[in-house]
Amino acid sequence: MRIENVVKVAIALAEKGVDYQPKEGAVCPLCKQKIRVVTTKPWDDGVRIRFHRCDNDRCSIHALGIQIKSVQERK
């Protein structure tokens, strides 16, 4: 795969976002490892948005320094 395609896929996955579970947290959409929270936004109509960073040195999302969005729905 060409490097341009890898970058496009990594950006698209990070922007699409992942689900956030209160007990498990969230995982990187590319490497599937747990990701750490960088920013947490306030609740808005039963939804909370967080931004994460992947700490896996072998992950393209980490190498590009891209933040990953997660969404948590209030139950």
Coordinates of N, CA and C in Angstrom, one line a residue:
M1 N 0.9 -1.2 0.0 CA 0.0 0.0 0.0 C 0.9 1.2 0.0
R2 N 0.5 2.2 -0.8 CA 1.3 3.4 -0.9 C 1.1 4.3 0.4
I3 N 2.2 5.0 0.7 CA 2.2 5.8 2.0 C 1.0 6.8 2.0
E4 N 0.6 7.4 0.8 CA -0.5 8.3 0.8 C -1.8 7.6 1.2
N5 N -1.9 6.4 0.8 CA -3.1 5.6 1.1 C -3.2 5.3 2.6
V6 N -2.0 4.9 3.1 CA -2.0 4.6 4.6 C -2.4 5.9 5.4
V7 N -1.9 7.0 5.0 CA -2.2 8.3 5.7 C -3.7 8.6 5.6
K8 N -4.3 8.4 4.4 CA -5.7 8.7 4.2 C -6.6 7.7 5.0
V9 N -6.2 6.5 5.1 CA -7.0 5.5 5.9 C -6.9 5.8 7.3
A10 N -5.7 6.1 7.8 CA -5.5 6.5 9.2 C -6.3 7.7 9.6
I11 N -6.3 8.7 8.8 CA -7.1 9.9 9.1 C -8.5 9.7 9.1
A12 N -9.0 8.9 8.1 CA -10.4 8.6 8.0 C -10.9 7.8 9.2
L13 N -10.1 6.8 9.7 CA -10.5 6.0 10.8 C -10.6 6.9 12.1
A14 N -9.6 7.7 12.3 CA -9.6 8.6 13.4 C -10.7 9.6 13.5
E15 N -11.1 10.1 12.3 CA -12.2 11.1 12.2 C -13.5 10.4 12.4
K16 N -13.6 9.2 11.9 CA -14.9 8.4 12.0 C -15.2 8.2 13.5
G17 N -14.2 7.9 14.3 CA -14.3 7.8 15.7 C -14.6 6.3 16.1
V18 N -14.6 6.1 17.4 CA -14.8 4.8 18.0 C -15.8 5.0 19.2
D19 N -16.3 3.9 19.6 CA -17.2 3.9 20.8 C -16.4 3.9 22.0
Y20 N -16.9 4.6 23.1 CA -16.3 4.6 24.4 C -17.1 3.9 25.4
Q21 N -16.6 3.0 26.1 CA -17.3 2.2 27.2 C -16.7 2.7 28.5
P22 N -17.5 3.0 29.5 CA -17.0 3.5 30.8 C -16.0 2.6 31.4
K23 N -16.2 1.3 31.4 CA -15.3 0.4 32.1 C -14.1 0.0 31.2
E24 N -14.3 -0.1 29.9 CA -13.2 -0.6 29.1 C -12.4 0.6 28.4
G25 N -13.0 1.7 28.3 CA -12.4 2.8 27.6 C -12.6 2.7 26.1
A26 N -11.6 3.0 25.3 CA -11.7 3.0 23.8 C -10.4 2.3 23.3
V27 N -10.5 1.8 22.1 CA -9.4 1.2 21.4 C -9.1 1.9 20.1
C28 N -7.9 1.9 19.7 CA -7.4 2.5 18.4 C -8.1 1.8 17.2
P29 N -8.7 2.5 16.3 CA -9.4 1.8 15.2 C -8.4 1.1 14.2
L30 N -7.1 1.4 14.3 CA -6.2 0.8 13.4 C -5.4 -0.3 14.0
C31 N -4.8 -0.1 15.2 CA -4.0 -1.2 15.8 C -4.8 -2.0 16.9
K32 N -5.9 -1.5 17.3 CA -6.8 -2.1 18.3 C -6.3 -2.2 19.7
Q33 N -5.3 -1.3 20.0 CA -4.8 -1.2 21.4 C -5.6 -0.1 22.1
K34 N -5.6 -0.3 23.5 CA -6.3 0.7 24.3 C -5.6 2.1 24.1
I35 N -6.5 3.2 24.0 CA -5.9 4.5 23.8 C -6.2 5.4 25.0
R36 N -5.3 6.3 25.2 CA -5.5 7.2 26.4 C -6.3 8.5 26.1
V37 N -7.1 8.9 27.0 CA -7.9 10.1 26.9 C -7.0 11.4 27.0
V38 N -7.2 12.3 26.1 CA -6.5 13.6 26.1 C -7.4 14.7 26.5
T39 N -8.6 14.7 26.0 CA -9.6 15.7 26.3 C -11.0 15.1 26.4
T40 N -11.8 15.6 27.4 CA -13.2 15.1 27.5 C -14.1 16.3 27.5
K41 N -15.0 16.3 26.6 CA -16.0 17.4 26.5 C -17.2 17.1 27.5
P42 N -17.9 18.2 27.8 CA -19.1 18.0 28.7 C -20.2 17.2 28.0
W43 N -21.1 16.6 28.8 CA -22.3 15.9 28.2 C -23.1 16.9 27.4
D44 N -23.6 16.4 26.3 CA -24.5 17.3 25.4 C -25.6 16.3 24.9
D45 N -26.8 16.5 25.4 CA -28.0 15.7 25.0 C -27.7 14.2 25.1
G46 N -27.1 13.8 26.1 CA -26.9 12.3 26.4 C -25.6 11.8 25.6
V47 N -24.8 12.6 25.1 CA -23.6 12.2 24.4 C -22.4 12.9 24.9
R48 N -21.3 12.2 25.1 CA -20.1 12.8 25.5 C -19.0 12.4 24.5
I49 N -18.2 13.5 24.1 CA -17.2 13.3 23.1 C -15.8 13.4 23.9
R50 N -14.9 12.4 23.5 CA -13.6 12.5 24.0 C -12.6 12.4 22.9
F51 N -11.4 12.9 23.1 CA -10.3 12.8 22.1 C -9.2 12.0 22.8
H52 N -8.6 11.1 22.0 CA -7.6 10.2 22.5 C -6.3 10.2 21.6
R53 N -5.3 9.7 22.2 CA -4.0 9.5 21.4 C -3.6 8.0 21.5
C54 N -3.1 7.4 20.5 CA -2.6 6.1 20.5 C -1.1 6.1 20.8
D55 N -0.7 5.3 21.8 CA 0.7 5.3 22.3 C 1.5 4.2 21.7
N56 N 0.9 3.4 20.7 CA 1.6 2.3 20.1 C 2.6 2.9 19.0
D57 N 3.8 2.7 19.3 CA 4.9 3.3 18.4 C 4.8 2.7 17.0
R58 N 4.2 1.5 16.8 CA 4.1 0.8 15.5 C 2.8 1.2 14.7
C59 N 2.0 2.0 15.3 CA 0.7 2.4 14.7 C 0.9 3.7 13.8
S60 N 0.3 3.7 12.7 CA 0.3 4.8 11.8 C -0.4 6.1 12.4
I61 N -1.5 5.8 13.1 CA -2.2 6.9 13.7 C -1.3 7.6 14.8
H62 N -0.5 6.8 15.5 CA 0.4 7.4 16.5 C 1.5 8.1 15.8
A63 N 2.1 7.5 14.7 CA 3.2 8.2 14.0 C 2.8 9.5 13.4
L64 N 1.5 9.6 13.0 CA 1.1 10.9 12.4 C 0.6 11.9 13.4
G65 N 0.5 11.5 14.7 CA 0.1 12.4 15.8 C -1.3 12.8 15.7
I66 N -2.2 11.9 15.2 CA -3.6 12.2 15.0 C -4.3 11.9 16.3
Q67 N -5.3 12.7 16.6 CA -6.2 12.4 17.7 C -7.4 11.6 17.2
I68 N -7.9 10.7 18.1 CA -9.0 9.8 17.7 C -10.2 10.3 18.6
K69 N -11.3 10.5 17.9 CA -12.6 10.9 18.6 C -13.3 9.6 19.1
S70 N -13.9 9.7 20.3 CA -14.7 8.6 20.8 C -16.0 9.2 21.2
V71 N -17.1 8.4 21.2 CA -18.4 8.9 21.5 C -19.0 7.9 22.6
Q72 N -19.5 8.5 23.7 CA -20.1 7.7 24.8 C -21.5 8.2 24.8
E73 N -22.5 7.2 24.8 CA -23.9 7.6 25.0 C -24.3 7.2 26.4
R74 N -25.1 8.1 27.0 CA -25.6 8.0 28.3 C -26.7 6.9 28.3
K75 N -26.7 6.0 29.2 CA -27.7 4.9 29.2 C -28.7 5.2 30.3

